[in-house]
Every structure is written in structure tokens, then in C-alpha cells.
C-alpha positions as MATLAB code, in Angstrom:
seq = 'MQKQIKRSYRISRYIIYKETLLEPKELFWSFLGSFVGIASIGFIQSKYLSESDNVLLIGSFGATSVLLYGAIQSPLAQPRNLIGGHLISAIIGVTVYHFCGNILWLSAALAVSLSIVAMQCSKTLHPPGGATALIATIGSPKIIDLGYVYVLFPVLSGISILLLIALIFNNLTPDRKYPTDGRFSRTIKWAVSPTKDRLLRIRHRAKRK';
ca = [
       3.145   32.719   11.819;
       6.020   33.284    9.402;
       8.208   30.853   11.362;
       5.531   28.207   11.164;
       5.112   28.724    7.412;
       8.890   28.542    6.872;
       9.103   25.399    8.992;
       6.264   23.743    7.059;
       7.974   24.702    3.808;
      11.286   23.177    4.916;
       9.580   19.969    6.001;
       7.643   19.700    2.725;
      10.770   20.352    0.694;
      12.684   17.707    2.640;
       9.937   15.105    2.162;
       9.720   15.839   -1.573;
      13.510   15.625   -1.831;
      13.627   12.306    0.004;
      10.820   10.799   -2.038;
      12.255   11.908   -5.397;
      15.893   11.076   -4.644;
      16.921    8.359   -7.081;
      19.143    6.142   -4.980;
      19.990    2.799   -6.635;
      19.253    0.995   -3.368;
      15.858    2.684   -3.102;
      15.010    1.678   -6.656;
      16.038   -1.887   -5.909;
      13.878   -2.198   -2.778;
      10.937   -0.450   -4.455;
      11.130   -2.906   -7.332;
      11.622   -5.954   -5.130;
       8.834   -5.082   -2.694;
       6.273   -4.278   -5.375;
       7.276   -7.332   -7.426;
       6.917   -9.734   -4.504;
       3.671   -8.100   -3.343;
       1.861   -8.238   -6.674;
       3.418  -11.583   -7.592;
       2.149  -13.110   -4.345;
      -1.433  -12.118   -5.112;
      -1.025  -13.230   -8.727;
       0.410  -16.583   -7.650;
      -2.545  -17.273   -5.357;
      -4.850  -16.218   -8.190;
      -3.232  -18.640  -10.661;
      -2.991  -21.428   -8.091;
      -6.594  -21.537   -6.942;
      -8.620  -19.794   -9.654;
      -8.882  -20.162  -13.397;
      -7.675  -17.452  -15.773;
     -11.252  -16.405  -16.438;
     -11.893  -15.853  -12.717;
      -9.548  -12.918  -12.207;
     -10.979  -11.473   -9.005;
      -7.910  -11.265   -6.778;
      -5.840   -8.802   -8.800;
      -7.749   -5.539   -9.078;
      -6.389   -2.380  -10.652;
      -6.262   -0.318   -7.470;
      -3.562   -2.608   -6.076;
      -1.152   -1.268   -8.683;
      -1.629    2.284   -7.439;
      -1.358    1.107   -3.841;
       1.979   -0.530   -4.633;
       3.338    2.800   -5.866;
       2.640    4.316   -2.453;
       3.571    1.313   -0.312;
       6.922    0.619   -1.959;
       7.844    3.850   -3.740;
       6.630    6.574   -1.351;
       6.780    4.854    2.012;
       7.057    8.092    4.023;
       3.891    9.525    2.542;
       0.988    9.895    5.013;
      -1.233    8.380    2.323;
       0.808    5.153    2.397;
       0.504    4.413    6.108;
      -1.368    1.280    7.316;
      -4.338    3.246    8.667;
      -4.851    4.898    5.281;
      -4.191    1.708    3.352;
      -6.633   -0.487    5.236;
      -9.255    2.111    6.081;
      -9.215    3.733    2.656;
      -9.693    0.486    0.761;
     -12.298   -1.053    3.062;
     -14.412    2.094    3.365;
     -14.306    2.622   -0.394;
     -15.167   -1.008   -1.107;
     -18.208   -0.902    1.192;
     -19.401    2.353   -0.359;
     -18.852    1.058   -3.894;
     -20.865   -2.120   -3.314;
     -23.629   -0.220   -1.520;
     -23.957    2.383   -4.264;
     -24.122   -0.319   -6.933;
     -26.819   -2.109   -4.940;
     -29.071    0.962   -5.038;
     -28.335    2.473   -8.451;
     -26.160    0.031  -10.349;
     -28.378    0.188  -13.418;
     -27.397    3.816  -13.987;
     -23.686    3.484  -14.714;
     -22.709    7.148  -14.770;
     -24.537    7.837  -11.503;
     -23.261    4.806   -9.598;
     -19.657    5.352  -10.727;
     -19.675    9.037   -9.823;
     -21.406    8.508   -6.483;
     -19.111    5.655   -5.476;
     -15.926    7.645   -6.076;
     -17.207   10.942   -4.642;
     -18.686    9.420   -1.484;
     -15.510    7.392   -0.954;
     -13.355   10.520   -1.106;
     -15.539   12.312    1.449;
     -15.682    9.253    3.719;
     -11.912    8.806    3.629;
     -11.405   12.488    4.388;
     -13.808   12.397    7.339;
     -12.234    9.232    8.756;
      -8.678   10.479    8.101;
      -7.938    7.423    5.966;
      -7.356    9.140    2.635;
      -5.745    6.661    0.243;
      -6.013    7.611   -3.468;
      -6.276    4.007   -4.761;
      -9.404    3.684   -2.612;
     -11.265    5.697   -5.236;
     -10.372    3.039   -7.790;
     -11.519    0.303   -5.412;
     -14.927    1.986   -5.150;
     -15.111    2.462   -8.912;
     -14.236   -1.179   -9.624;
     -17.157   -2.226   -7.394;
     -19.525   -0.483   -9.810;
     -17.911   -1.060  -13.223;
     -15.969   -4.276  -12.639;
     -16.430   -7.589  -14.416;
     -19.605   -9.592  -13.795;
     -17.664  -11.851  -11.449;
     -16.620   -8.858   -9.347;
     -20.150   -7.458   -9.312;
     -21.625  -10.827   -8.331;
     -19.455  -10.942   -5.216;
     -21.544   -8.253   -3.532;
     -20.238   -7.428   -0.069;
     -17.867  -10.394   -0.257;
     -15.846   -8.016   -2.471;
     -14.862   -6.128    0.694;
     -13.196   -9.214    2.163;
     -12.159  -10.935   -1.036;
     -10.295   -9.563   -2.950;
      -9.936   -6.179   -1.183;
      -9.027   -7.142    2.394;
      -7.095  -10.238    1.346;
      -5.107   -8.263   -1.228;
      -4.190   -5.300    0.962;
      -3.224   -7.664    3.781;
      -0.687   -9.352    1.514;
       0.643   -6.024    0.225;
       0.928   -4.650    3.759;
       2.752   -7.731    5.038;
       5.289   -7.520    2.204;
       5.711   -3.780    2.814;
       6.364   -4.294    6.527;
       9.117   -6.768    5.681;
      10.875   -5.216    2.691;
      10.554   -1.593    3.830;
      12.370   -2.338    7.073;
      15.242   -4.541    5.930;
      17.678   -1.641    5.596;
      18.490    1.260    7.973;
      17.561    3.768    5.268;
      13.934    2.696    5.040;
      11.323    2.798    7.792;
       7.701    1.830    7.433;
       5.334    2.821    8.845;
       6.386    6.229   10.130;
       4.953    5.569   13.598;
       7.987    4.990   15.799;
       6.601    2.339   18.164;
       5.103    0.246   15.387;
       8.272    0.532   13.291;
      10.448   -0.639   16.183;
       8.237   -3.684   16.618;
       8.496   -4.550   12.932;
      12.252   -3.974   12.895;
      12.573   -6.315   15.872;
      10.616   -8.948   13.961;
      12.668   -8.687   10.763;
      16.050   -8.086   12.398;
      17.126  -11.785   12.185;
      16.644  -11.690    8.418;
      18.463   -8.365    8.147;
      21.385   -9.648   10.250;
      21.659  -12.716    8.075;
      21.803  -10.559    4.943;
      24.580   -8.468    6.508;
      26.567  -11.594    7.379;
      26.233  -12.871    3.815;
      27.508   -9.529    2.493;
      30.495   -9.575    4.839;
      31.372  -13.097    3.761;
      31.111  -12.133    0.113;
      33.442   -9.162    0.665;
      36.031  -11.350    2.404;
      36.081  -13.735   -0.525;
];
């Protein structure tokens, strides 16, 4: 029992150390990934919708970006948690508003609380999911009017873009691996390896000059 506790402590300490280590390269990739991810959603928003129709960029995506690009080894940042957490929370949020949306305090509290329990039971805990559920009950009239379309647009569309960017930028260097599942990571690394090799060749050429 003591060995198991000590082992768990060492693993936790290592993870905390890795996630809080301020490496310049890590800061660069965290910035670049989050910038491209949010900018991509924002660009689509500005390209196809007017400024008054801001339905693509929701607040929970900011919190998701912190996990996806700044804490990529966290269990809460893995694709299962990202997708499941947001979608489950979005469905619950819209459903709760449908039944008791006129009572703001009740709908907001129920949406968040039920989302937490649902994510825990489905092993898809993703903290920004609570915000996704809350936005479904207290969002702008345009968000509320979407109904269950909210689950697909902007939630599913947004997390798909963020996940795609994370799979690319979090695997361009040997020091970063996302997601933590070995088989999936190897597949992604195989897919992005041509881009990574090209970047290495450019660096070598720059050094020679």
C-alpha cells in the first residue's frame, strides 16, 4: 500500500513538474496552437456571419484551449474528454433550458450540476463543458434560439477545429505528444511527419547559412 502511494505521488509530482516547466519552446507552441485554433474559428465567424451574429466563438472554447495547448498531458485534455464533455454538456444545457428556462437560477444551476455528474459517469470530465452547459441557458438570444442545433453548431464544429489544430501543433516536435494514447499518437505523428521533416530541413539550411 505504501509503495503504491509513493508511486502515485512520484507520478503526480512528475506530471505537475512537466506541466509547470516554463520551457521557451513549450510557450511558443502553446501560443501558436491556441492562436491558430481560436483564430480559425474567429475567421470563419467573420467570413460567414455578421458581427452581431457571434455564435461560433463561445467562452468555453477559451478554457478548452488552455487544456488542449497548455496542458496537453492532462487526462482532462484528451480527445475523449474534449468531445464527450462538450457534447454531453451542450445536450444537457439545451434540454434543461427547454424545461425550465424561464427560471434562470434553476436552469443555470441544473445545467452545470447535471453536466458535471454526466461527465463523471461517462468518464469524459472536461471542465470547460460546464461553461458550455451554462452558455446554453444564459447565452445571447441567438444562442438560445438555436435549440439543439447548438450541440452541432457551434459546439461540435468548434471543438473539431480546436482538436484538429491540437493534433497538428502538439505533435510537430519530439517533446510534445498528444493525445497520450500511444497508438493514436503514432498515427498522428505519421500524418504530420512530412511537415515536421520539412521544418527540420529549413532549420538545417538556416544554420548552414
